[in-house]
Amino acid sequence: MLVHKHLIIRAEVARPPMAPGMVEEWLEELVSRIGMKVLSGPHAEYVTVPGNRGVTGVVIIETSHIAMHVWDETEPSLMQLDVYTCGPFDPNIVFDALAEFEPVKLEYKYLDREHGLTEVLIDDS
């Protein structure tokens, strides 16, 4: 059954990942934790362009993708994360996984993209 859920996260973090290998390991573990399967990747690279410096990583999952972008030049660092899948998953697992980066601020939207862009409330109990 296709469900078309999209979790979009903007987080300011105290401990940003700075190594591509660390991001690849984290993405692979996240895929497993949310009950999905890797189709390709993960792939990550460090961007050295001033003003845009940081790690970008992606993993293609059987049901869509997960993408992470980190800008580590600011204090706190900025992290953007997209988890888009056509299979069901618990967004709270993603929030728990982000804890290792010590978020100081976390904002998100959880969308149902089945027949439009409808915001979904997350049960955090």
PDB file of N, CA, C and O in Angstrom, residues 23-25 27-29 31-32 36-44 57-67:
ATOM      1  N   VAL A  23      28.136  10.309   7.838  1.00  0.00           N
ATOM      2  CA  VAL A  23      26.793  10.560   7.298  1.00  0.00           C
ATOM      3  C   VAL A  23      26.271   9.308   6.593  1.00  0.00           C
ATOM      4  O   VAL A  23      25.113   8.930   6.754  1.00  0.00           O
ATOM      5  N   GLU A  24      27.127   8.644   5.822  1.00  0.00           N
ATOM      6  CA  GLU A  24      26.707   7.414   5.144  1.00  0.00           C
ATOM      7  C   GLU A  24      26.290   6.348   6.150  1.00  0.00           C
ATOM      8  O   GLU A  24      25.242   5.697   5.972  1.00  0.00           O
ATOM      9  N   GLU A  25      27.055   6.170   7.224  1.00  0.00           N
ATOM     10  CA  GLU A  25      26.691   5.187   8.256  1.00  0.00           C
ATOM     11  C   GLU A  25      25.381   5.566   8.923  1.00  0.00           C
ATOM     12  O   GLU A  25      24.526   4.710   9.178  1.00  0.00           O
ATOM     13  N   LEU A  27      22.901   7.428   7.713  1.00  0.00           N
ATOM     14  CA  LEU A  27      21.790   7.226   6.788  1.00  0.00           C
ATOM     15  C   LEU A  27      21.432   5.753   6.660  1.00  0.00           C
ATOM     16  O   LEU A  27      20.250   5.387   6.660  1.00  0.00           O
ATOM     17  N   GLU A  28      22.438   4.900   6.552  1.00  0.00           N
ATOM     18  CA  GLU A  28      22.173   3.461   6.435  1.00  0.00           C
ATOM     19  C   GLU A  28      21.459   2.930   7.674  1.00  0.00           C
ATOM     20  O   GLU A  28      20.507   2.154   7.576  1.00  0.00           O
ATOM     21  N   GLU A  29      21.896   3.373   8.842  1.00  0.00           N
ATOM     22  CA  GLU A  29      21.246   2.957  10.092  1.00  0.00           C
ATOM     23  C   GLU A  29      19.819   3.490  10.160  1.00  0.00           C
ATOM     24  O   GLU A  29      18.904   2.784  10.594  1.00  0.00           O
ATOM     25  N   VAL A  31      17.766   4.115   7.679  1.00  0.00           N
ATOM     26  CA  VAL A  31      16.942   3.313   6.771  1.00  0.00           C
ATOM     27  C   VAL A  31      16.493   2.036   7.473  1.00  0.00           C
ATOM     28  O   VAL A  31      15.324   1.660   7.437  1.00  0.00           O
ATOM     29  N   SER A  32      17.419   1.390   8.149  1.00  0.00           N
ATOM     30  CA  SER A  32      17.097   0.161   8.879  1.00  0.00           C
ATOM     31  C   SER A  32      16.111   0.430  10.012  1.00  0.00           C
ATOM     32  O   SER A  32      15.133  -0.298  10.189  1.00  0.00           O
ATOM     33  N   MET A  36      12.906   0.388   6.291  1.00  0.00           N
ATOM     34  CA  MET A  36      12.980   0.467   4.836  1.00  0.00           C
ATOM     35  C   MET A  36      14.178  -0.338   4.334  1.00  0.00           C
ATOM     36  O   MET A  36      14.936  -0.890   5.120  1.00  0.00           O
ATOM     37  N   LYS A  37      14.351  -0.379   3.010  1.00  0.00           N
ATOM     38  CA  LYS A  37      15.464  -1.102   2.396  1.00  0.00           C
ATOM     39  C   LYS A  37      16.225  -0.182   1.461  1.00  0.00           C
ATOM     40  O   LYS A  37      15.623   0.564   0.686  1.00  0.00           O
ATOM     41  N   VAL A  38      17.575  -0.265   1.539  1.00  0.00           N
ATOM     42  CA  VAL A  38      18.433   0.534   0.666  1.00  0.00           C
ATOM     43  C   VAL A  38      18.375  -0.028  -0.748  1.00  0.00           C
ATOM     44  O   VAL A  38      18.514  -1.228  -0.955  1.00  0.00           O
ATOM     45  N   LEU A  39      18.191   0.840  -1.720  1.00  0.00           N
ATOM     46  CA  LEU A  39      18.246   0.473  -3.122  1.00  0.00           C
ATOM     47  C   LEU A  39      19.597   0.886  -3.723  1.00  0.00           C
ATOM     48  O   LEU A  39      20.196   0.149  -4.492  1.00  0.00           O
ATOM     49  N   SER A  40      20.085   2.072  -3.299  1.00  0.00           N
ATOM     50  CA  SER A  40      21.391   2.553  -3.769  1.00  0.00           C
ATOM     51  C   SER A  40      21.967   3.507  -2.727  1.00  0.00           C
ATOM     52  O   SER A  40      21.250   4.316  -2.156  1.00  0.00           O
ATOM     53  N   GLY A  41      23.264   3.405  -2.509  1.00  0.00           N
ATOM     54  CA  GLY A  41      23.930   4.297  -1.563  1.00  0.00           C
ATOM     55  C   GLY A  41      24.078   3.629  -0.217  1.00  0.00           C
ATOM     56  O   GLY A  41      24.020   2.404  -0.127  1.00  0.00           O
ATOM     57  N   PRO A  42      24.237   4.443   0.787  1.00  0.00           N
ATOM     58  CA  PRO A  42      24.247   5.894   0.801  1.00  0.00           C
ATOM     59  C   PRO A  42      25.507   6.467   0.140  1.00  0.00           C
ATOM     60  O   PRO A  42      26.537   5.817   0.053  1.00  0.00           O
ATOM     61  N   HIS A  43      25.373   7.721  -0.278  1.00  0.00           N
ATOM     62  CA  HIS A  43      26.470   8.471  -0.882  1.00  0.00           C
ATOM     63  C   HIS A  43      26.554   9.813  -0.156  1.00  0.00           C
ATOM     64  O   HIS A  43      25.525  10.453   0.060  1.00  0.00           O
ATOM     65  N   ALA A  44      27.761  10.226   0.209  1.00  0.00           N
ATOM     66  CA  ALA A  44      27.939  11.518   0.865  1.00  0.00           C
ATOM     67  C   ALA A  44      29.255  12.142   0.406  1.00  0.00           C
ATOM     68  O   ALA A  44      30.204  11.428   0.087  1.00  0.00           O
ATOM     69  N   GLY A  57      24.472  14.229   1.979  1.00  0.00           N
ATOM     70  CA  GLY A  57      24.355  12.786   1.792  1.00  0.00           C
ATOM     71  C   GLY A  57      22.969  12.399   1.337  1.00  0.00           C
ATOM     72  O   GLY A  57      21.980  13.067   1.678  1.00  0.00           O
ATOM     73  N   VAL A  58      22.907  11.339   0.546  1.00  0.00           N
ATOM     74  CA  VAL A  58      21.628  10.814   0.076  1.00  0.00           C
ATOM     75  C   VAL A  58      21.665   9.297   0.092  1.00  0.00           C
ATOM     76  O   VAL A  58      22.720   8.679  -0.017  1.00  0.00           O
ATOM     77  N   VAL A  59      20.488   8.731   0.223  1.00  0.00           N
ATOM     78  CA  VAL A  59      20.326   7.293   0.058  1.00  0.00           C
ATOM     79  C   VAL A  59      19.001   7.073  -0.662  1.00  0.00           C
ATOM     80  O   VAL A  59      17.992   7.703  -0.343  1.00  0.00           O
ATOM     81  N   ILE A  60      19.040   6.238  -1.674  1.00  0.00           N
ATOM     82  CA  ILE A  60      17.819   5.876  -2.385  1.00  0.00           C
ATOM     83  C   ILE A  60      17.277   4.626  -1.718  1.00  0.00           C
ATOM     84  O   ILE A  60      18.003   3.636  -1.564  1.00  0.00           O
ATOM     85  N   ILE A  61      16.041   4.710  -1.286  1.00  0.00           N
ATOM     86  CA  ILE A  61      15.402   3.552  -0.670  1.00  0.00           C
ATOM     87  C   ILE A  61      14.373   3.003  -1.650  1.00  0.00           C
ATOM     88  O   ILE A  61      13.982   3.693  -2.598  1.00  0.00           O
ATOM     89  N   GLU A  62      13.963   1.757  -1.431  1.00  0.00           N
ATOM     90  CA  GLU A  62      13.021   1.125  -2.368  1.00  0.00           C
ATOM     91  C   GLU A  62      11.749   1.942  -2.546  1.00  0.00           C
ATOM     92  O   GLU A  62      11.118   1.874  -3.585  1.00  0.00           O
ATOM     93  N   THR A  63      11.407   2.716  -1.531  1.00  0.00           N
ATOM     94  CA  THR A  63      10.165   3.480  -1.585  1.00  0.00           C
ATOM     95  C   THR A  63      10.379   4.966  -1.820  1.00  0.00           C
ATOM     96  O   THR A  63       9.425   5.711  -1.800  1.00  0.00           O
ATOM     97  N   SER A  64      11.606   5.441  -2.031  1.00  0.00           N
ATOM     98  CA  SER A  64      11.892   6.823  -2.409  1.00  0.00           C
ATOM     99  C   SER A  64      13.305   7.228  -2.015  1.00  0.00           C
ATOM    100  O   SER A  64      14.257   6.663  -2.514  1.00  0.00           O
ATOM    101  N   HIS A  65      13.452   8.205  -1.067  1.00  0.00           N
ATOM    102  CA  HIS A  65      14.795   8.695  -0.758  1.00  0.00           C
ATOM    103  C   HIS A  65      14.861   9.350   0.619  1.00  0.00           C
ATOM    104  O   HIS A  65      13.838   9.731   1.194  1.00  0.00           O
ATOM    105  N   ILE A  66      16.109   9.505   1.094  1.00  0.00           N
ATOM    106  CA  ILE A  66      16.411  10.307   2.274  1.00  0.00           C
ATOM    107  C   ILE A  66      17.596  11.185   1.880  1.00  0.00           C
ATOM    108  O   ILE A  66      18.567  10.701   1.298  1.00  0.00           O
ATOM    109  N   ALA A  67      17.516  12.474   2.183  1.00  0.00           N
ATOM    110  CA  ALA A  67      18.599  13.399   1.864  1.00  0.00           C
ATOM    111  C   ALA A  67      18.915  14.262   3.083  1.00  0.00           C
ATOM    112  O   ALA A  67      18.002  14.704   3.787  1.00  0.00           O
TER     113      ALA A  67
END
